[in-house]
C-alpha cells in the first residue's frame, strides 16, 4: 500500500509516526499507539491489538433514553439518545408515532439541530459549574464557586432587597417550554411576590390584534390538520425553515389537490413550494389584506348565515357616536355589555344572545334573523351595522388603489381572491413575523376576517398562529400558591422603562416623519404609555419597582431584544444582582454577576407541551446531570431552601405585601416551595403535573417513560375537545355547540368601540397607516431579520456541523444590484448602521431579496460578530398604542394574551464596506 504522491508506504508511515509521537509530551492513551507493531500481511497473521476494539465498539452502547429539546423551538419531537459510560453519544429520531386514519403519519419528527444535540452539548461554552464574576461586568472574568456560595449570595440579596425596598423588586422571567422547569420559576415568583414579565411580549410572539377578535388568539390546530386543507396561505411564515418537522404536511396536502400560496417580502425557502407567490412590499400586508377583504365583500363571496351567528358584523352601531348600541343606552341600570341586532323579521332592534353581559349563554339566534346591512332607527337612535361600517371603510382599498403600496398587481390579488372564494377548506399559516410589524395588529384582525367571511373559521379551517400550550391543570397546580400571585408585567414595557428605550427611540425616529406616517411621535407614545398605566390598563410595576435582583432563566435577555447594547447598559445600572441560569455561556451570561449551570436536555426529567402535535414529549434523563449542573426545578428548590435557612438564621419571618394583598413567609419558603416535601424531586414534580392534568392523568407518567411521548386526552384543547381519531382544530365548539366566544360581544369580534380605537380610526379592521417600514427614510434599506434554519435563535448557533452548512460566520444578505451600487462584493466585511448602533458581518449576494432589503438572520451570538457587535444593536423600538388599551371586555392586559408586543421590523439601516 503506497501513497502514489510521495511514495511513503503505510508501514513506513506508522513507523515514522510512532517515533514522532514518542518524542512528544502526549497522554498515555496516545503513547499506546506508538507501540503498534506494523502488520506486513494481514491475511497471513494478525496480532491482537486491544485498542482497535474501541473502533469496533464505536456503535455499541450501554443504555438508551428519550429526550426532546427545551428551547424556543415551537415543534417538539421525540428522540432516542444512546449512552455509553454515562455520556450521551448519539441522537436518533423516534419513529413510533401512531397514525390517524386518512392523515399521513408524522414519523419521524425532528430537524438537523436535534440530530446534533449530543455532540453540540459537549461544546466548551456549555456550563459546568456555578460562576461568579471577578472582573467588571462584561469583562468575562470568572471564578468557580460552590452552589452553597451561589445560593447564599442570592438568598441574602433577595432578603435584603425586600427588607430595604419592599417586595416586588425581584424579577424572575423564564422562557423555554418545559413544564416542570418553567413552573419552578412561576412558583418561586408567586412565593416571593416577584415580578413575572410576560416574556412572549419581549420576543414579539403575542397577537394582540387577533386577541381583540378571538380569545385566546394564539390558538392553533395540530399541524397534521394542514393536510385537510384545499388552500393554504403561508403568510408572514416560512414553514420550510421554521416548522421543519411538520412542513411535510404542506407538501402532502398537495396530494389532496391543495394549493399553496406564499405571501412574503422575500422569496423565502417556502416560496418554491407555492403555486402562487405574492411578493408583498415589507410592512404593507394590511393593505393587501384589506384589498382581499374588499374584493370578497364586493363579489359577495361571504357566508351571510355564518356571519349573522358567529360574528358581531350584524351588531348595531350608533351613527352619532360610533358606539355599539347597548342595553344601557335605554336603561341606565341595564348592562353595557349587552348589544343589539336588527331583526329583519320583526323589523326592530332586538338583544343579541351570548355577549359578556347576556344571560343567554348561547349563539343560537332562535327566531331572529339579524340584518347584515342597512340603517335603522331604534327608539329614535339612528344605527347601522358593523358590516356596513366595514364595507364603507374598506371600500377605498381596492386592488388597484393598493398596488402602489403593496407592489402587487391587481390581477394577482384577484387570482388569490378567486382561490379563496372557491376554497372548501382554507387555512392561513400566520407567522409570528406578522405582529412584529407596527401594522401587524390590524393585519391580524384582517386575516381572521378573510377566513371568517367565507365561513372557514372553526369549521373547515383555522388560522394557525404558532403554538399554544395545552390545557394542563396539573401544571397550573404545580405553580399555584394559594392567595399569592406575584406581579405580572409586559416585558416590553418593563424594558422600555428599565432599559430607557424611550430615549433611544426618540433619538432614532424622525419625529416629524413618524407623525406624518402613523399620526403620533415618540413623546406621544410615552405619554400614552403613562396614561395607560395611570388608568390601570397596563400594570405599572415597571414604573414603581426596580429590577434590583434579576434571575434570568433561559432567555438571551438583551441580545434578542431591540437596542441590545442600550437596553443592557441602562438595565444593568439599575440591577444590583443579575443572575443567569442557562445551559450555555450565552450573550446574556457574559454580563451576569452569577451564572448558574442548568441541566442539559439529556439531563432533565421533564416534559414539554406545544400544541402543534397531540403528543407531549419527554426529557427522560438518559444521563444524570454531569459536572455540577442542576435542573431548573432543583435550582429554584435549592434557592428557596437557602432563603428559608438564611431567614431563620437572621430571625426574619413574614413580610407583608399589601400592594398585592399577599405576604412572603421567608422562614417557610423552602418548605412551601416543595409543598412540604411532596414535590421535592423532579420526578415528584413531574408526576404531580401529569397526574393532576385531566388530559393526562394517572398512568401517563409510566407510559411516557416507555415511549418518549404520550397523546393528550380530549380536555387538552383550550377552545374545544381534541378528537381521538382526527387532528385537533380550534374554535369548533363555537360553531357546533353555539358556545359564545370569550369576547365582549360573545362573537368573533371585528368592531372595537374603545375610545382609543376611535381616536386612531381603527374600530373596524383596516390599515392603521399608509404602510411600509416606519424607520427614518434617510436610511435606504429595510432590515429583515427572520429566523434561521441553522439554529433555534442563539441555541445551536455555534455547532460546528451546522456552521459547515453555511459560511460559519454571521452574514448579511443583499440583492446583487444593491451590492453593486454600494461597491460591495460577496465575501466583503460590511458595516450595517443607523443612529441606534452598528454591526459588522460578511456580505452575501442573494438575488431572492428586493433591492431595498438588508437581510440579517436572527440568532447569531454577540461573540460571533466582529468587534462584539450584534444584529439587534440597530433594531428600533416602537409601541402601538392600540396594544396599551384596557378596561374593555376581553381587551385588557393578559400575560401571554394582550399587551404591547415587541415590534422588531420598523427598522431602517444603511450599509457600507467596512
Ligand atoms: N429553524 C428554526 N425554527 C424556528 C425558530 C428558529 O429560530 N429556527 N424559532 C421559532 C420561533 S420562537 C418563532 S417565533 C418562529 C418564527 O418563524 P416565522 O413565523 O416563520 O417568522 P420569521 O422567520 O420571522 O418570518 C417569516 C417570513 O416572513 C418574511 N417577511 C419579512 N418581512 C415581511 C413582511 O413585511 N411581510 C411578509 N408577508 N413577510 C415578511 C420573512 O422574510 C420570512 O421569510 O419560528 C420558530 N421555529
Ligand atoms: N431582530 C430580531 N430579533 C428577534 C427575533 C427576530 O425575528 N428578529 N425573534 C424574536 C423571537 S420570535 C424570539 S422567540 C426571541 C428568542 O429569544 P430567546 O428566548 O432569548 O432566545 P434563545 O437564544 O433561544 O435563548 C434561550 C436560552 O434558553 C436556554 N435554555 C434552553 N433550555 C433551557 C432550560 O431548560 N433551562 C434553562 N435555564 N435554560 C434553557 C438556551 O441555552 C438559550 O440560551 O428572539 C426575538 N428576537
Ligand atoms: S430542535 Fe425542535 S424541531 Fe429540531 S428536533 Fe428538536 S424539538 Fe424537533
Ligand atoms: Mo418566537
PDB file of C-alpha atoms in Angstrom, residues 158-377:
ATOM      1  CA  UNK A 158     -33.350  38.762  47.925  1.00  0.00           C
ATOM      2  CA  UNK A 159     -33.995  39.138  51.660  1.00  0.00           C
ATOM      3  CA  UNK A 160     -32.044  42.410  51.908  1.00  0.00           C
ATOM      4  CA  UNK A 161     -33.745  43.902  48.864  1.00  0.00           C
ATOM      5  CA  UNK A 162     -37.172  43.021  50.193  1.00  0.00           C
ATOM      6  CA  UNK A 163     -36.409  44.477  53.615  1.00  0.00           C
ATOM      7  CA  UNK A 164     -34.894  47.645  52.172  1.00  0.00           C
ATOM      8  CA  UNK A 165     -37.022  48.352  49.098  1.00  0.00           C
ATOM      9  CA  UNK A 166     -40.142  46.312  49.831  1.00  0.00           C
ATOM     10  CA  UNK A 167     -41.467  43.294  47.951  1.00  0.00           C
ATOM     11  CA  UNK A 168     -41.620  43.349  44.164  1.00  0.00           C
ATOM     12  CA  UNK A 169     -38.080  44.428  43.364  1.00  0.00           C
ATOM     13  CA  UNK A 170     -37.050  40.928  42.399  1.00  0.00           C
ATOM     14  CA  UNK A 171     -37.718  39.911  38.797  1.00  0.00           C
ATOM     15  CA  UNK A 172     -37.929  36.273  37.671  1.00  0.00           C
ATOM     16  CA  UNK A 173     -38.512  35.700  33.948  1.00  0.00           C
ATOM     17  CA  UNK A 174     -38.254  32.293  32.298  1.00  0.00           C
ATOM     18  CA  UNK A 175     -38.777  31.300  28.723  1.00  0.00           C
ATOM     19  CA  UNK A 176     -38.214  27.916  27.104  1.00  0.00           C
ATOM     20  CA  UNK A 177     -41.017  25.473  27.208  1.00  0.00           C
ATOM     21  CA  UNK A 178     -40.526  22.680  29.697  1.00  0.00           C
ATOM     22  CA  UNK A 179     -43.378  22.107  32.092  1.00  0.00           C
ATOM     23  CA  UNK A 180     -41.609  21.482  35.399  1.00  0.00           C
ATOM     24  CA  UNK A 181     -38.614  23.716  34.644  1.00  0.00           C
ATOM     25  CA  UNK A 182     -40.777  26.676  33.718  1.00  0.00           C
ATOM     26  CA  UNK A 183     -43.185  26.215  36.564  1.00  0.00           C
ATOM     27  CA  UNK A 184     -40.302  26.304  39.036  1.00  0.00           C
ATOM     28  CA  UNK A 185     -39.824  29.995  38.225  1.00  0.00           C
ATOM     29  CA  UNK A 186     -43.549  30.737  38.400  1.00  0.00           C
ATOM     30  CA  UNK A 187     -43.763  29.059  41.793  1.00  0.00           C
ATOM     31  CA  UNK A 188     -40.764  30.972  43.103  1.00  0.00           C
ATOM     32  CA  UNK A 189     -42.129  34.284  41.792  1.00  0.00           C
ATOM     33  CA  UNK A 190     -45.528  33.637  43.369  1.00  0.00           C
ATOM     34  CA  UNK A 191     -43.949  32.851  46.733  1.00  0.00           C
ATOM     35  CA  UNK A 192     -41.800  35.983  46.618  1.00  0.00           C
ATOM     36  CA  UNK A 193     -44.360  38.369  45.102  1.00  0.00           C
ATOM     37  CA  UNK A 194     -41.720  38.848  42.430  1.00  0.00           C
ATOM     38  CA  UNK A 195     -42.262  40.411  39.034  1.00  0.00           C
ATOM     39  CA  UNK A 196     -43.066  37.848  36.332  1.00  0.00           C
ATOM     40  CA  UNK A 197     -42.630  39.541  32.979  1.00  0.00           C
ATOM     41  CA  UNK A 198     -44.676  38.306  30.041  1.00  0.00           C
ATOM     42  CA  UNK A 199     -41.780  37.003  28.022  1.00  0.00           C
ATOM     43  CA  UNK A 200     -43.912  36.469  24.901  1.00  0.00           C
ATOM     44  CA  UNK A 201     -44.237  40.206  24.570  1.00  0.00           C
ATOM     45  CA  UNK A 202     -40.442  40.560  24.684  1.00  0.00           C
ATOM     46  CA  UNK A 203     -39.944  38.009  21.933  1.00  0.00           C
ATOM     47  CA  UNK A 204     -42.671  39.566  19.804  1.00  0.00           C
ATOM     48  CA  UNK A 205     -44.712  36.373  19.919  1.00  0.00           C
ATOM     49  CA  UNK A 206     -48.015  37.860  21.030  1.00  0.00           C
ATOM     50  CA  UNK A 207     -51.025  38.505  18.816  1.00  0.00           C
ATOM     51  CA  UNK A 208     -52.778  41.435  20.476  1.00  0.00           C
ATOM     52  CA  UNK A 209     -54.582  42.355  17.243  1.00  0.00           C
ATOM     53  CA  UNK A 210     -56.071  38.894  16.893  1.00  0.00           C
ATOM     54  CA  UNK A 211     -56.813  38.788  20.609  1.00  0.00           C
ATOM     55  CA  UNK A 212     -59.396  41.535  20.049  1.00  0.00           C
ATOM     56  CA  UNK A 213     -61.190  39.204  17.603  1.00  0.00           C
ATOM     57  CA  UNK A 214     -60.907  35.861  19.350  1.00  0.00           C
ATOM     58  CA  UNK A 215     -59.719  34.769  22.755  1.00  0.00           C
ATOM     59  CA  UNK A 216     -57.233  33.151  23.117  1.00  0.00           C
ATOM     60  CA  UNK A 217     -55.628  34.478  19.972  1.00  0.00           C
ATOM     61  CA  UNK A 218     -52.591  32.240  19.704  1.00  0.00           C
ATOM     62  CA  UNK A 219     -54.540  29.015  19.420  1.00  0.00           C
ATOM     63  CA  UNK A 220     -53.547  26.644  16.630  1.00  0.00           C
ATOM     64  CA  UNK A 221     -54.760  23.411  15.174  1.00  0.00           C
ATOM     65  CA  UNK A 222     -52.398  20.477  15.403  1.00  0.00           C
ATOM     66  CA  UNK A 223     -50.276  20.813  12.297  1.00  0.00           C
ATOM     67  CA  UNK A 224     -51.419  17.469  10.837  1.00  0.00           C
ATOM     68  CA  UNK A 225     -54.672  19.336  10.212  1.00  0.00           C
ATOM     69  CA  UNK A 226     -52.885  21.233   7.425  1.00  0.00           C
ATOM     70  CA  UNK A 227     -53.392  18.069   5.376  1.00  0.00           C
ATOM     71  CA  UNK A 228     -57.168  18.538   5.378  1.00  0.00           C
ATOM     72  CA  UNK A 229     -56.992  21.909   3.573  1.00  0.00           C
ATOM     73  CA  UNK A 230     -57.506  22.625  -0.086  1.00  0.00           C
ATOM     74  CA  UNK A 231     -55.980  26.096   0.138  1.00  0.00           C
ATOM     75  CA  UNK A 232     -53.116  27.084   2.410  1.00  0.00           C
ATOM     76  CA  UNK A 233     -51.809  30.601   2.739  1.00  0.00           C
ATOM     77  CA  UNK A 234     -48.331  30.855   4.236  1.00  0.00           C
ATOM     78  CA  UNK A 235     -48.341  34.452   5.341  1.00  0.00           C
ATOM     79  CA  UNK A 236     -45.522  36.031   7.325  1.00  0.00           C
ATOM     80  CA  UNK A 237     -44.410  32.467   7.919  1.00  0.00           C
ATOM     81  CA  UNK A 238     -41.640  30.397   6.432  1.00  0.00           C
ATOM     82  CA  UNK A 239     -42.582  26.845   7.492  1.00  0.00           C
ATOM     83  CA  UNK A 240     -39.904  25.124   5.428  1.00  0.00           C
ATOM     84  CA  UNK A 241     -37.367  26.769   7.743  1.00  0.00           C
ATOM     85  CA  UNK A 242     -39.273  27.401  10.946  1.00  0.00           C
ATOM     86  CA  UNK A 243     -41.646  24.385  11.147  1.00  0.00           C
ATOM     87  CA  UNK A 244     -39.309  21.708   9.842  1.00  0.00           C
ATOM     88  CA  UNK A 245     -40.863  18.594  11.491  1.00  0.00           C
ATOM     89  CA  UNK A 246     -44.342  19.452  10.215  1.00  0.00           C
ATOM     90  CA  UNK A 247     -43.621  21.039   6.840  1.00  0.00           C
ATOM     91  CA  UNK A 248     -44.265  17.678   5.149  1.00  0.00           C
ATOM     92  CA  UNK A 249     -47.987  18.074   5.853  1.00  0.00           C
ATOM     93  CA  UNK A 250     -47.932  21.018   3.448  1.00  0.00           C
ATOM     94  CA  UNK A 251     -46.415  19.143   0.574  1.00  0.00           C
ATOM     95  CA  UNK A 252     -48.557  16.100   1.345  1.00  0.00           C
ATOM     96  CA  UNK A 253     -51.680  18.279   1.263  1.00  0.00           C
ATOM     97  CA  UNK A 254     -50.942  18.734  -2.409  1.00  0.00           C
ATOM     98  CA  UNK A 255     -51.769  15.046  -2.955  1.00  0.00           C
ATOM     99  CA  UNK A 256     -55.236  16.154  -1.860  1.00  0.00           C
ATOM    100  CA  UNK A 257     -55.214  18.814  -4.504  1.00  0.00           C
ATOM    101  CA  UNK A 258     -54.380  21.603  -2.072  1.00  0.00           C
ATOM    102  CA  UNK A 259     -52.949  24.807  -3.476  1.00  0.00           C
ATOM    103  CA  UNK A 260     -50.241  26.631  -1.570  1.00  0.00           C
ATOM    104  CA  UNK A 261     -49.768  30.379  -1.581  1.00  0.00           C
ATOM    105  CA  UNK A 262     -46.813  32.167  -0.066  1.00  0.00           C
ATOM    106  CA  UNK A 263     -47.086  35.832   0.838  1.00  0.00           C
ATOM    107  CA  UNK A 264     -43.673  37.119   1.788  1.00  0.00           C
ATOM    108  CA  UNK A 265     -41.446  40.145   1.425  1.00  0.00           C
ATOM    109  CA  UNK A 266     -38.595  37.948   0.160  1.00  0.00           C
ATOM    110  CA  UNK A 267     -38.524  34.820  -1.977  1.00  0.00           C
ATOM    111  CA  UNK A 268     -38.020  32.627   1.074  1.00  0.00           C
ATOM    112  CA  UNK A 269     -37.420  28.842   1.072  1.00  0.00           C
ATOM    113  CA  UNK A 270     -41.151  28.138   1.398  1.00  0.00           C
ATOM    114  CA  UNK A 271     -41.803  30.012  -1.839  1.00  0.00           C
ATOM    115  CA  UNK A 272     -40.517  27.247  -4.080  1.00  0.00           C
ATOM    116  CA  UNK A 273     -43.347  25.021  -2.832  1.00  0.00           C
ATOM    117  CA  UNK A 274     -46.066  27.571  -3.588  1.00  0.00           C
ATOM    118  CA  UNK A 275     -48.481  27.609  -6.514  1.00  0.00           C
ATOM    119  CA  UNK A 276     -48.691  31.353  -6.139  1.00  0.00           C
ATOM    120  CA  UNK A 277     -46.001  33.610  -4.717  1.00  0.00           C
ATOM    121  CA  UNK A 278     -47.114  37.076  -3.649  1.00  0.00           C
ATOM    122  CA  UNK A 279     -44.052  39.332  -3.157  1.00  0.00           C
ATOM    123  CA  UNK A 280     -45.607  41.959  -0.921  1.00  0.00           C
ATOM    124  CA  UNK A 281     -43.522  45.031  -0.062  1.00  0.00           C
ATOM    125  CA  UNK A 282     -42.241  44.973   3.529  1.00  0.00           C
ATOM    126  CA  UNK A 283     -44.770  46.121   6.093  1.00  0.00           C
ATOM    127  CA  UNK A 284     -47.669  46.600   3.669  1.00  0.00           C
ATOM    128  CA  UNK A 285     -49.561  43.358   4.309  1.00  0.00           C
ATOM    129  CA  UNK A 286     -52.501  45.096   5.976  1.00  0.00           C
ATOM    130  CA  UNK A 287     -53.149  46.856   2.673  1.00  0.00           C
ATOM    131  CA  UNK A 288     -53.047  43.585   0.769  1.00  0.00           C
ATOM    132  CA  UNK A 289     -55.368  42.002   3.342  1.00  0.00           C
ATOM    133  CA  UNK A 290     -57.736  44.959   3.070  1.00  0.00           C
ATOM    134  CA  UNK A 291     -57.841  44.578  -0.710  1.00  0.00           C
ATOM    135  CA  UNK A 292     -58.692  40.879  -0.324  1.00  0.00           C
ATOM    136  CA  UNK A 293     -61.478  41.644   2.168  1.00  0.00           C
ATOM    137  CA  UNK A 294     -62.801  44.359  -0.100  1.00  0.00           C
ATOM    138  CA  UNK A 295     -62.894  42.043  -3.114  1.00  0.00           C
ATOM    139  CA  UNK A 296     -64.554  39.246  -1.130  1.00  0.00           C
ATOM    140  CA  UNK A 297     -67.281  41.617   0.022  1.00  0.00           C
ATOM    141  CA  UNK A 298     -67.697  43.333  -3.339  1.00  0.00           C
ATOM    142  CA  UNK A 299     -68.001  39.949  -5.072  1.00  0.00           C
ATOM    143  CA  UNK A 300     -70.435  38.768  -2.376  1.00  0.00           C
ATOM    144  CA  UNK A 301     -68.118  35.886  -1.561  1.00  0.00           C
ATOM    145  CA  UNK A 302     -69.282  35.607   2.006  1.00  0.00           C
ATOM    146  CA  UNK A 303     -71.497  33.298   4.004  1.00  0.00           C
ATOM    147  CA  UNK A 304     -74.206  35.510   5.420  1.00  0.00           C
ATOM    148  CA  UNK A 305     -75.759  32.922   7.761  1.00  0.00           C
ATOM    149  CA  UNK A 306     -72.421  32.117   9.326  1.00  0.00           C
ATOM    150  CA  UNK A 307     -71.620  35.801   9.807  1.00  0.00           C
ATOM    151  CA  UNK A 308     -75.002  36.501  11.412  1.00  0.00           C
ATOM    152  CA  UNK A 309     -74.491  33.825  14.040  1.00  0.00           C
ATOM    153  CA  UNK A 310     -70.736  33.744  14.649  1.00  0.00           C
ATOM    154  CA  UNK A 311     -69.656  37.377  14.345  1.00  0.00           C
ATOM    155  CA  UNK A 312     -70.538  40.851  15.517  1.00  0.00           C
ATOM    156  CA  UNK A 313     -70.927  42.016  11.917  1.00  0.00           C
ATOM    157  CA  UNK A 314     -74.743  42.355  12.305  1.00  0.00           C
ATOM    158  CA  UNK A 315     -74.405  44.226  15.627  1.00  0.00           C
ATOM    159  CA  UNK A 316     -75.857  47.726  15.685  1.00  0.00           C
ATOM    160  CA  UNK A 317     -73.620  50.770  15.916  1.00  0.00           C
ATOM    161  CA  UNK A 318     -74.881  54.282  16.587  1.00  0.00           C
ATOM    162  CA  UNK A 319     -74.248  56.709  13.758  1.00  0.00           C
ATOM    163  CA  UNK A 320     -73.986  59.696  16.145  1.00  0.00           C
ATOM    164  CA  UNK A 321     -71.052  58.500  18.283  1.00  0.00           C
ATOM    165  CA  UNK A 322     -69.809  55.304  16.659  1.00  0.00           C
ATOM    166  CA  UNK A 323     -70.511  53.253  19.775  1.00  0.00           C
ATOM    167  CA  UNK A 324     -72.303  49.922  19.865  1.00  0.00           C
ATOM    168  CA  UNK A 325     -75.983  50.265  20.692  1.00  0.00           C
ATOM    169  CA  UNK A 326     -76.127  48.903  24.242  1.00  0.00           C
ATOM    170  CA  UNK A 327     -78.905  47.894  26.577  1.00  0.00           C
ATOM    171  CA  UNK A 328     -77.641  50.666  28.874  1.00  0.00           C
ATOM    172  CA  UNK A 329     -78.460  53.251  26.166  1.00  0.00           C
ATOM    173  CA  UNK A 330     -82.122  52.827  27.065  1.00  0.00           C
ATOM    174  CA  UNK A 331     -81.911  51.972  30.713  1.00  0.00           C
ATOM    175  CA  UNK A 332     -79.073  53.353  32.829  1.00  0.00           C
ATOM    176  CA  UNK A 333     -79.221  50.387  35.185  1.00  0.00           C
ATOM    177  CA  UNK A 334     -79.009  47.832  32.405  1.00  0.00           C
ATOM    178  CA  UNK A 335     -75.817  46.189  31.239  1.00  0.00           C
ATOM    179  CA  UNK A 336     -73.369  47.937  28.936  1.00  0.00           C
ATOM    180  CA  UNK A 337     -72.203  44.501  27.834  1.00  0.00           C
ATOM    181  CA  UNK A 338     -75.439  43.559  26.075  1.00  0.00           C
ATOM    182  CA  UNK A 339     -75.893  44.559  22.427  1.00  0.00           C
ATOM    183  CA  UNK A 340     -78.470  44.694  19.674  1.00  0.00           C
ATOM    184  CA  UNK A 341     -79.022  43.345  16.178  1.00  0.00           C
ATOM    185  CA  UNK A 342     -81.743  44.417  13.754  1.00  0.00           C
ATOM    186  CA  UNK A 343     -84.249  41.614  13.345  1.00  0.00           C
ATOM    187  CA  UNK A 344     -85.374  41.636   9.709  1.00  0.00           C
ATOM    188  CA  UNK A 345     -88.410  39.535  10.560  1.00  0.00           C
ATOM    189  CA  UNK A 346     -89.918  41.775  13.227  1.00  0.00           C
ATOM    190  CA  UNK A 347     -88.361  44.962  11.866  1.00  0.00           C
ATOM    191  CA  UNK A 348     -86.914  46.071  15.194  1.00  0.00           C
ATOM    192  CA  UNK A 349     -83.780  46.106  17.287  1.00  0.00           C
ATOM    193  CA  UNK A 350     -83.553  43.022  19.494  1.00  0.00           C
ATOM    194  CA  UNK A 351     -80.987  41.904  22.046  1.00  0.00           C
ATOM    195  CA  UNK A 352     -78.276  39.620  20.700  1.00  0.00           C
ATOM    196  CA  UNK A 353     -77.669  36.494  22.801  1.00  0.00           C
ATOM    197  CA  UNK A 354     -74.234  35.353  24.005  1.00  0.00           C
ATOM    198  CA  UNK A 355     -72.431  38.596  24.882  1.00  0.00           C
ATOM    199  CA  UNK A 356     -70.489  39.006  28.145  1.00  0.00           C
ATOM    200  CA  UNK A 357     -73.433  40.662  29.863  1.00  0.00           C
ATOM    201  CA  UNK A 358     -76.117  38.498  28.299  1.00  0.00           C
ATOM    202  CA  UNK A 359     -77.957  35.933  30.391  1.00  0.00           C
ATOM    203  CA  UNK A 360     -78.323  33.727  27.329  1.00  0.00           C
ATOM    204  CA  UNK A 361     -75.028  31.866  27.092  1.00  0.00           C
ATOM    205  CA  UNK A 362     -75.538  30.730  23.530  1.00  0.00           C
ATOM    206  CA  UNK A 363     -75.073  31.959  19.991  1.00  0.00           C
ATOM    207  CA  UNK A 364     -78.372  30.372  18.912  1.00  0.00           C
ATOM    208  CA  UNK A 365     -80.431  33.029  17.189  1.00  0.00           C
ATOM    209  CA  UNK A 366     -83.769  31.252  17.520  1.00  0.00           C
ATOM    210  CA  UNK A 367     -86.376  33.116  15.501  1.00  0.00           C
ATOM    211  CA  UNK A 368     -84.211  36.210  14.988  1.00  0.00           C
ATOM    212  CA  UNK A 369     -82.848  36.988  11.529  1.00  0.00           C
ATOM    213  CA  UNK A 370     -80.229  39.702  12.038  1.00  0.00           C
ATOM    214  CA  UNK A 371     -79.753  42.134   9.195  1.00  0.00           C
ATOM    215  CA  UNK A 372     -76.178  42.473   7.961  1.00  0.00           C
ATOM    216  CA  UNK A 373     -76.865  45.663   6.073  1.00  0.00           C
ATOM    217  CA  UNK A 374     -78.981  48.772   6.474  1.00  0.00           C
ATOM    218  CA  UNK A 375     -79.519  51.903   8.537  1.00  0.00           C
ATOM    219  CA  UNK A 376     -82.314  51.884  11.076  1.00  0.00           C
ATOM    220  CA  UNK A 377     -83.926  53.857  13.862  1.00  0.00           C
TER     221      UNK A 377
END
